[in-house]
Short mmCIF file of N, CA and C in Angstrom, two decimals:
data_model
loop_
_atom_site.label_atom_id
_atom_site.label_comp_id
_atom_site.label_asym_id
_atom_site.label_seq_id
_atom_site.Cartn_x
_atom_site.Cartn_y
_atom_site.Cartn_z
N UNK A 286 115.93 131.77 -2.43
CA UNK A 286 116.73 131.00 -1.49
C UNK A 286 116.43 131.49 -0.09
N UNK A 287 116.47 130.99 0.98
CA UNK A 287 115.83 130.81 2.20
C UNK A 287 116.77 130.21 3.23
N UNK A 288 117.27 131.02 3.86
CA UNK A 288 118.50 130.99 4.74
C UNK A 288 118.19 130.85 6.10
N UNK A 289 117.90 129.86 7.19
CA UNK A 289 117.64 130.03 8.47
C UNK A 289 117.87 129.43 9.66
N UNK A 290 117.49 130.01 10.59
CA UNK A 290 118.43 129.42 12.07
C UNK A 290 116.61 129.62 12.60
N UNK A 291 115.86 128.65 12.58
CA UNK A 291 114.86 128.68 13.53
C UNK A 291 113.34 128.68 12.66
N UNK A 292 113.24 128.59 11.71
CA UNK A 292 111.92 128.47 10.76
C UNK A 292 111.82 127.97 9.33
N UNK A 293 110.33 128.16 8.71
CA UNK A 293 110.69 127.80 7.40
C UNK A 293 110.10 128.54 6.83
N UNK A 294 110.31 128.46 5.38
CA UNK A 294 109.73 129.29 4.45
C UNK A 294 108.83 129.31 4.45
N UNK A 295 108.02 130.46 3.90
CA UNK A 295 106.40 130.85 4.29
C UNK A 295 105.45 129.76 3.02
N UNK A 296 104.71 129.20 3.52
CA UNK A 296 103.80 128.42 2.70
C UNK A 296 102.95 129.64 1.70
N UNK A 297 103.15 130.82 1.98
CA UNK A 297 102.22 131.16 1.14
C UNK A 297 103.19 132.49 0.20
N UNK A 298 102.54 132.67 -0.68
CA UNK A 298 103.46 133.41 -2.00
C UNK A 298 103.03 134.16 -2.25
N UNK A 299 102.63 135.60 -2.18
CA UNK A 299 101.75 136.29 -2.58
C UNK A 299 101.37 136.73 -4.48
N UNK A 300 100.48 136.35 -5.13
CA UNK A 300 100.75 136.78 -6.88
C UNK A 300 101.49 137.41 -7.22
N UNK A 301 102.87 136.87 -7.46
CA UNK A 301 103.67 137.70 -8.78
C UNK A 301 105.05 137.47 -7.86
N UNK A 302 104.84 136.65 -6.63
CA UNK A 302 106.18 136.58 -5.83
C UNK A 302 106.63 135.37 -5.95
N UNK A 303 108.05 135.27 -6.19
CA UNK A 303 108.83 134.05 -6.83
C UNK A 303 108.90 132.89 -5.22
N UNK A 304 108.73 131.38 -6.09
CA UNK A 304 108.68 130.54 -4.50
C UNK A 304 110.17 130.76 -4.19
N UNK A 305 110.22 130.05 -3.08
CA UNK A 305 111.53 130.04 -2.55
C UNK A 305 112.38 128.58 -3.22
N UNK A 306 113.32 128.42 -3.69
CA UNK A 306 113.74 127.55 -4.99
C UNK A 306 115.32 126.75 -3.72
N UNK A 307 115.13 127.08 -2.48
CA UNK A 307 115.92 126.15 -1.69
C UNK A 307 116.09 126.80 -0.23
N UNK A 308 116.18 124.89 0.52
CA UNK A 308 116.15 126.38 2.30
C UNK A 308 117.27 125.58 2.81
N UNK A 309 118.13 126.55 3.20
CA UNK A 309 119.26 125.98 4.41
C UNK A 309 118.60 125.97 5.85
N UNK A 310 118.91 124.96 6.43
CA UNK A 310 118.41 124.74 7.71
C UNK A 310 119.78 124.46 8.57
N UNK A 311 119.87 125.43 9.38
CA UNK A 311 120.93 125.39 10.44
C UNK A 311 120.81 125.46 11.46
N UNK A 312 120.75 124.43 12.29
CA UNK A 312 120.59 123.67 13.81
C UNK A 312 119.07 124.58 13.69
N UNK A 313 118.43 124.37 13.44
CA UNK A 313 117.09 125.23 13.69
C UNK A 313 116.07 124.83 14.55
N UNK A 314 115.61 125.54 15.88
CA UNK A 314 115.48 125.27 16.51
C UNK A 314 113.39 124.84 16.42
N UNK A 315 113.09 123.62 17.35
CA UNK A 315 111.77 123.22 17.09
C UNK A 315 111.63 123.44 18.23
N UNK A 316 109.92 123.43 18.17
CA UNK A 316 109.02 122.98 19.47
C UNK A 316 108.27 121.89 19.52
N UNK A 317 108.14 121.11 19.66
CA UNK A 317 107.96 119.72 19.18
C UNK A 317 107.29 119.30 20.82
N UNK A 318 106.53 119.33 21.28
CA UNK A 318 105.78 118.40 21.92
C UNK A 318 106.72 117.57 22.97
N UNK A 319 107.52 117.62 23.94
CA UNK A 319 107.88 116.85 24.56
C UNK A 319 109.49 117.03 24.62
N UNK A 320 110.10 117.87 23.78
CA UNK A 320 111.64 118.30 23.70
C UNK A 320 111.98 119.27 24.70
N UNK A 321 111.23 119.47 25.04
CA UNK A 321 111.64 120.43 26.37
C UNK A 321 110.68 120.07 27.84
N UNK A 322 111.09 121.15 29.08
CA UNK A 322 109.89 121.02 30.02
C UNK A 322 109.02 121.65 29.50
N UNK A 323 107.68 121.39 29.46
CA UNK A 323 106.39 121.70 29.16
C UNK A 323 106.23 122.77 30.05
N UNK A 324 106.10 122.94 31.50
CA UNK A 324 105.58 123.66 32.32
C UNK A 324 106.54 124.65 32.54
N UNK A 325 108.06 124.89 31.82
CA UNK A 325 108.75 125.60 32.53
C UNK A 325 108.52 127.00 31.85
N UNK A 326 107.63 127.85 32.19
CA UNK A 326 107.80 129.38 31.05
C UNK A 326 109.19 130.31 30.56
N UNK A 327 109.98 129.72 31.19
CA UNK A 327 111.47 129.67 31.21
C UNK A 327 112.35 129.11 29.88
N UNK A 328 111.58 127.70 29.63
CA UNK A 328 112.28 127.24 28.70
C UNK A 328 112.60 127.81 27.35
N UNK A 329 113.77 127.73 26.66
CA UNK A 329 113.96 128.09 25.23
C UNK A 329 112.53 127.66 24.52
N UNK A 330 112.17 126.28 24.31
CA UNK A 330 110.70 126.37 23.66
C UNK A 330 109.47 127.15 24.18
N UNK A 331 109.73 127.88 25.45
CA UNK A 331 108.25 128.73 25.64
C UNK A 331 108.73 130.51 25.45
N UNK A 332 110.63 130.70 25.71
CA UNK A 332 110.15 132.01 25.19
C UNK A 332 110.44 132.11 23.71
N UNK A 333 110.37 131.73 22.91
CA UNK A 333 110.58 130.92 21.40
C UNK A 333 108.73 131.10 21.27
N UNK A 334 108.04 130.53 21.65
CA UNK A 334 106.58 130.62 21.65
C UNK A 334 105.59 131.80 22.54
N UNK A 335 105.91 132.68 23.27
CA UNK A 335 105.52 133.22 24.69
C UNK A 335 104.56 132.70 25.40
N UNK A 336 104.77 131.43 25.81
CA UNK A 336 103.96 130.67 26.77
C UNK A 336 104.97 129.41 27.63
N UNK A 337 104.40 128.73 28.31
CA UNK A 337 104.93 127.54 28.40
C UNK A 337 104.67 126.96 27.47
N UNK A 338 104.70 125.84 26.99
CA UNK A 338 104.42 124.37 25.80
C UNK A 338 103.06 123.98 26.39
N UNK A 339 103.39 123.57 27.80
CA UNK A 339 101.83 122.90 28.38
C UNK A 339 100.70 124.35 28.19
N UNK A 340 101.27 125.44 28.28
CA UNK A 340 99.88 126.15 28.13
C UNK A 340 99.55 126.46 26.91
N UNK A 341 100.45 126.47 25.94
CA UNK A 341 99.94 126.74 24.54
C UNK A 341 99.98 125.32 23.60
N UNK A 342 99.69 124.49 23.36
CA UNK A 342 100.40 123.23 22.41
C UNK A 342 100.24 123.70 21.29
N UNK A 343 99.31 123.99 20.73
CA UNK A 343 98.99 124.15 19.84
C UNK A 343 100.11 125.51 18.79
N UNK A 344 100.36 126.36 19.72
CA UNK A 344 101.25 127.52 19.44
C UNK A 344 102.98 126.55 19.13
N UNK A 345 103.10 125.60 20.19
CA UNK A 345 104.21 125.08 19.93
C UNK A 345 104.44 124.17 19.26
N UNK A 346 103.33 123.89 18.79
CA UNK A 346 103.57 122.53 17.19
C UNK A 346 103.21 123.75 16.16
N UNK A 347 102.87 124.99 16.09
CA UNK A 347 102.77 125.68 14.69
C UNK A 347 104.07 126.05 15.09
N UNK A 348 105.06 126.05 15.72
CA UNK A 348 106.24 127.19 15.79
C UNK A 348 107.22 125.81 15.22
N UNK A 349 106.81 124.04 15.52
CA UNK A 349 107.24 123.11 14.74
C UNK A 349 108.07 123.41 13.47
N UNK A 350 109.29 123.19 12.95
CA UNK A 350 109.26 123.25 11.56
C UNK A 350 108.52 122.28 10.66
N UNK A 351 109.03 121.25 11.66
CA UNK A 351 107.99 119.74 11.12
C UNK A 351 106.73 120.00 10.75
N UNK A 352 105.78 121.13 11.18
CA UNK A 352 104.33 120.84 11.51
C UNK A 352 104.46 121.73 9.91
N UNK A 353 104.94 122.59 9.26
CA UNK A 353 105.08 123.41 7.75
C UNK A 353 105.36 122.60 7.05
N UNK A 354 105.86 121.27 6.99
CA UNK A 354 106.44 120.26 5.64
C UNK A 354 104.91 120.44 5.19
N UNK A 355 105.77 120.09 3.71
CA UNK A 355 104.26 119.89 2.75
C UNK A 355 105.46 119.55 1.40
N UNK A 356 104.62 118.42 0.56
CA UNK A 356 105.19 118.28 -0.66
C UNK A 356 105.69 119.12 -1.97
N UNK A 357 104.94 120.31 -1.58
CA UNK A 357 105.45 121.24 -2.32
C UNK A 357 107.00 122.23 -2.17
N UNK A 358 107.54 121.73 -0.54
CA UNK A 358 108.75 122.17 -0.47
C UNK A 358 109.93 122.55 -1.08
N UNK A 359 110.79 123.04 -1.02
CA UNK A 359 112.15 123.60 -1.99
C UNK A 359 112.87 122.36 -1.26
N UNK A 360 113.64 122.29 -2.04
CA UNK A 360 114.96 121.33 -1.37
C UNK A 360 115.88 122.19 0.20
N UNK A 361 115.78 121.20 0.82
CA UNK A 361 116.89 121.59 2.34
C UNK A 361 118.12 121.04 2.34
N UNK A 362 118.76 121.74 2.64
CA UNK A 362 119.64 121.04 3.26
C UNK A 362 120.07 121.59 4.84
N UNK A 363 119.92 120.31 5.97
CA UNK A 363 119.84 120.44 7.32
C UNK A 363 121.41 120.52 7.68
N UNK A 364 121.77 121.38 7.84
CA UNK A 364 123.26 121.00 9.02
C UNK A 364 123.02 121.32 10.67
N UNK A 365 123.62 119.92 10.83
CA UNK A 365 123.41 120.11 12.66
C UNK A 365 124.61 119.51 13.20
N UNK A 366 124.90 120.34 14.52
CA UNK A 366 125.60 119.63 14.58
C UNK A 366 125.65 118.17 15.84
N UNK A 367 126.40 117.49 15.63
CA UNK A 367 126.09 115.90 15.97
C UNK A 367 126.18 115.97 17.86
N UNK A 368 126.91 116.80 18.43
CA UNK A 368 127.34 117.35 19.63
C UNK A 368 126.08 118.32 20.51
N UNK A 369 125.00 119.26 19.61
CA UNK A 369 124.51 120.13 19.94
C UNK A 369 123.95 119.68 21.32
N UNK A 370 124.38 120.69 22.24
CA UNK A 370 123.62 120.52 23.82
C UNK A 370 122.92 121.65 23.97
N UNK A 371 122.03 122.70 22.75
CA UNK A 371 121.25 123.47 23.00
C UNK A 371 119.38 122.69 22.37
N UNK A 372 120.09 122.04 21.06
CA UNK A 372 119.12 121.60 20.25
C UNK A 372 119.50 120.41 19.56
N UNK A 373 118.87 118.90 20.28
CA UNK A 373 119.15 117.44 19.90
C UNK A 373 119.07 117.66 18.44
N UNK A 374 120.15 116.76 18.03
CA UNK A 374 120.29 116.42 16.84
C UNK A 374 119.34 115.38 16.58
N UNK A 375 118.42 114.77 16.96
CA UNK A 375 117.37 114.10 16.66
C UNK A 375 116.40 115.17 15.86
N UNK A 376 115.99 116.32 16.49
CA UNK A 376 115.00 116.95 15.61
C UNK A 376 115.59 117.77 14.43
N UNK A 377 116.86 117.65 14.49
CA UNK A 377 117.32 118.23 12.70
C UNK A 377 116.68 116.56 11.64
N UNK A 378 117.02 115.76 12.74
CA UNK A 378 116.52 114.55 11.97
C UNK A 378 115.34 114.01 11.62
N UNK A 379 114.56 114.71 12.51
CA UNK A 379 112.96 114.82 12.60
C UNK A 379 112.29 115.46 11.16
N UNK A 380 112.90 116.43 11.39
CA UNK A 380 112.86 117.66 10.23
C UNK A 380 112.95 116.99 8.60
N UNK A 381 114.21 116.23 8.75
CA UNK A 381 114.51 115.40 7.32
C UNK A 381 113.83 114.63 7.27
N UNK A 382 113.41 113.76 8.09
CA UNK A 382 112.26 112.89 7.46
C UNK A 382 111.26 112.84 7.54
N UNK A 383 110.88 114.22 7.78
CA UNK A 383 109.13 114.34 7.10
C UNK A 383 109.22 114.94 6.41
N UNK A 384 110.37 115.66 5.74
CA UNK A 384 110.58 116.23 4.67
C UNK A 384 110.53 114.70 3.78
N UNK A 385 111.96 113.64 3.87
CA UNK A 385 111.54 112.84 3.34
C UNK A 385 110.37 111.93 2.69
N UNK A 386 109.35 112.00 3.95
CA UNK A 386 108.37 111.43 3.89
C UNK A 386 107.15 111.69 3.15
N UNK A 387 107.25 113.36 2.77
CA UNK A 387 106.27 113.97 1.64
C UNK A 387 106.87 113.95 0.48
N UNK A 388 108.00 113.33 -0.08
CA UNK A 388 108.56 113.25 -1.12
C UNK A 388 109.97 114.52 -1.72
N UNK A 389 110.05 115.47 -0.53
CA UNK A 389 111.21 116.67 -0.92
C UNK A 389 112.33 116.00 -0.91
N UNK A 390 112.96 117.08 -0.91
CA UNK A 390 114.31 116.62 -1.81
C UNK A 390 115.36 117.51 -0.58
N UNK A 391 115.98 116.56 0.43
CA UNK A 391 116.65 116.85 1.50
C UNK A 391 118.22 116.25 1.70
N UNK A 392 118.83 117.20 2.37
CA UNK A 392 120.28 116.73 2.36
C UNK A 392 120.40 116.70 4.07
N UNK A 393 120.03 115.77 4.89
CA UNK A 393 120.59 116.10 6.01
C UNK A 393 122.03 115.70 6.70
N UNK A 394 122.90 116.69 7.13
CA UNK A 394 124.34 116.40 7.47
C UNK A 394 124.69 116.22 8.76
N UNK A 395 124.60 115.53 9.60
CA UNK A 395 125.07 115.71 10.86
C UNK A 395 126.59 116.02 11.09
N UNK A 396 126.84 117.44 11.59
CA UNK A 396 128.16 117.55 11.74
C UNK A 396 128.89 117.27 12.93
N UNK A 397 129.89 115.92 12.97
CA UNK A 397 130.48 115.64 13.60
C UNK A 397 131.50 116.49 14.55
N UNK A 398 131.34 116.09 15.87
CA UNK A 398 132.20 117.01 16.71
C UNK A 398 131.46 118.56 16.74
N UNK A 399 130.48 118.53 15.93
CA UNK A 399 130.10 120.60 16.80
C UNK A 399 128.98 120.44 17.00
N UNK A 400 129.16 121.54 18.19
CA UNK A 400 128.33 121.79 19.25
C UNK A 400 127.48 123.12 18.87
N UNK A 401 126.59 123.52 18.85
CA UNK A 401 125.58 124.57 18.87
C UNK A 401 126.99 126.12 18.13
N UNK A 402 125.99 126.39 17.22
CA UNK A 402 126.82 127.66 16.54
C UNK A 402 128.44 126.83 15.96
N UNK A 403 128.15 125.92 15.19
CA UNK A 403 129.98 125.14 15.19
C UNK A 403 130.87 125.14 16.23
N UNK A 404 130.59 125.39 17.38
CA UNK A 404 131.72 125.27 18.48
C UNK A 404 132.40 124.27 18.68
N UNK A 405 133.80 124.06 19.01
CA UNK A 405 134.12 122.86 18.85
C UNK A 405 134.79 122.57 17.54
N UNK A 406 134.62 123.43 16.75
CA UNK A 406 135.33 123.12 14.98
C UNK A 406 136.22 123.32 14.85
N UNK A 407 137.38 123.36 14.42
CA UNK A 407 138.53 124.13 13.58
C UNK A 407 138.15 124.93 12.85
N UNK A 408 138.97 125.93 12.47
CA UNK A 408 138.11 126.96 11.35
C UNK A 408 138.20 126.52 10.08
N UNK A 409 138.66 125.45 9.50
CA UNK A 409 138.79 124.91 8.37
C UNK A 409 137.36 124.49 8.51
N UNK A 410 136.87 123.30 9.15
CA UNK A 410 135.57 122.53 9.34
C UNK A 410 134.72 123.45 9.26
N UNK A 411 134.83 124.77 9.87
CA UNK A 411 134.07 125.76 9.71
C UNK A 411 133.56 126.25 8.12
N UNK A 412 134.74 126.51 7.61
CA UNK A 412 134.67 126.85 6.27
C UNK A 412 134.27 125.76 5.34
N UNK A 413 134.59 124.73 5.66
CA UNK A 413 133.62 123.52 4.87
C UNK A 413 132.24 123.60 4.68
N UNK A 414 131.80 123.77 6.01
CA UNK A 414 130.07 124.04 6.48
C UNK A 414 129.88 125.17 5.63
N UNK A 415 130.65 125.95 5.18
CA UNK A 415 130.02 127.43 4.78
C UNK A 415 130.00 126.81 3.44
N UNK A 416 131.11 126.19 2.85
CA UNK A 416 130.88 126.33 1.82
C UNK A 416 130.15 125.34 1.11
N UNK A 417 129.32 124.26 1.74
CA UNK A 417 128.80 123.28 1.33
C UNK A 417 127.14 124.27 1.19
N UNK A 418 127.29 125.31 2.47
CA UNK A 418 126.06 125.65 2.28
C UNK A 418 125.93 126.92 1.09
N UNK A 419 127.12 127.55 0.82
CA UNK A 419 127.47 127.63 -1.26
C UNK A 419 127.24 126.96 -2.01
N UNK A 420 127.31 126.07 -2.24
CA UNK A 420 127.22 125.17 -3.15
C UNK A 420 125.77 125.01 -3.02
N UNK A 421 125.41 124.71 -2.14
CA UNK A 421 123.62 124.14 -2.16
C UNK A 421 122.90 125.40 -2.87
N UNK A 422 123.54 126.57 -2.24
CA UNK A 422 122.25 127.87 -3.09
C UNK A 422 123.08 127.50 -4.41
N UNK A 423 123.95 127.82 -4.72
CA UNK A 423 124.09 127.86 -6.00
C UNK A 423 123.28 127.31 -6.76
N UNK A 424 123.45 125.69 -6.43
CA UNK A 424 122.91 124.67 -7.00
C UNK A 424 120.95 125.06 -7.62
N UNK A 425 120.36 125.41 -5.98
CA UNK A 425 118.98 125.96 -5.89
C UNK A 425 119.27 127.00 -6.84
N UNK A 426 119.76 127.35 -7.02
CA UNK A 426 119.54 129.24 -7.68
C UNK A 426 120.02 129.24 -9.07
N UNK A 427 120.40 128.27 -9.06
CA UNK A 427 121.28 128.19 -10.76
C UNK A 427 120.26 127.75 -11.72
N UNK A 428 119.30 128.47 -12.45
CA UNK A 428 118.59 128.06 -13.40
C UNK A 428 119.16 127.92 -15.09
N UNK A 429 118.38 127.79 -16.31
CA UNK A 429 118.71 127.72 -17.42
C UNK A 429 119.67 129.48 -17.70
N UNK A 430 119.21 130.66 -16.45
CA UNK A 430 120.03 131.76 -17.11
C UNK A 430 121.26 131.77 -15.92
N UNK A 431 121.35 131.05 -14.66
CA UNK A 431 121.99 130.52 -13.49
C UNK A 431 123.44 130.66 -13.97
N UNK A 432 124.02 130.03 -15.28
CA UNK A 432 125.66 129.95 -15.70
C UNK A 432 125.98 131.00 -16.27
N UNK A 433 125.27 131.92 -16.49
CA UNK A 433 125.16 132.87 -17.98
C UNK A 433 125.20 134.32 -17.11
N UNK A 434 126.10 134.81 -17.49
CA UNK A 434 126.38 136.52 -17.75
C UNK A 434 125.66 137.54 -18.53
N UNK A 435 124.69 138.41 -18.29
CA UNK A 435 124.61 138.87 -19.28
C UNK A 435 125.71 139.83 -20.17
N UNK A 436 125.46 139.90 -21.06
CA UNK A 436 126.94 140.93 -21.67
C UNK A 436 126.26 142.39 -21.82
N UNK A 437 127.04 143.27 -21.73
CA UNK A 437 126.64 144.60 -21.72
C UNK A 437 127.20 145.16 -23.26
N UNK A 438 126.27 146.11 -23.96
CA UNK A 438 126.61 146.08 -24.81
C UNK A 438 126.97 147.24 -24.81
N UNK A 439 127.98 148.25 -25.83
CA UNK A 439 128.15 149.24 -25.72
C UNK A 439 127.58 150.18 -26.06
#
């Protein structure tokens, strides 16, 4: 399971290392070509990359989450929230549908009323978000031995 605020799981597995079997994606932040100022070395997308965007592109579409989809993905589920004034809720949406578009298996939620880090929530709404994103590992992580205890014997 694969928990993150800003990337994705590593495409590569090294022999004998288990894939990653689900990724939470929370407001996670992209570099995407045109979401920010290009020239400003200032911007969140260039010190996120250490360049500007216009001087590296190439650095800032691999730092993309979008640019890592591949059909072989774990299931996501995206929470963003619908308010965010750090990181448009368009590219949590970006994210889902090229996930969609290679065939994974995505839950994207836009959360109404919060703003960057849930701000803006009640702490109930808060605890919803947490626990939806429980339920999703579970779900990912729960295999045929997933319900099952082992028993200890004496």
């Amino acid at each position: 399971m694969h928990g993150l605020m800003g990337g994705l799981p590593g495409d590569a597995h090294p022999a004998g290392q288990a894939r990653d079997r689900g990724a939470l994606f929370v407001e996670g932040g992209q570099c995407p070509p045109g979401a920010h100022d290009a020239a400003d070395p200032t911007a969140r997308a260039a010190l996120l990359i250490g360049a500007a965007v216009a001087d590296a592109p190439e650095r800032a579409r691999a730092a993309s989450p979008v640019a890592r989809v591949h059909a072989d993905a774990p299931p996501f589920l995206v929470l963003h929230g619908a308010l965010d004034t750090l990181i448009p809720l368009a590219q949590g949406g970006q994210l889902a549908a090229a996930l969609h578009q290679v065939g994974a298996r995505v839950d994207f939620r836009p959360v109404p009323g919060a703003d960057h880090g849930w701000a803006g929530l009640s702490d109930e709404e808060v605890e919803r978000i947490f626990s939806a994103s429980v339920d999703f590992a579970h779900a990912c992580t729960a295999g045929p031995m997933g319900h099952r205890r082992r028993r200890r014997h004496p």
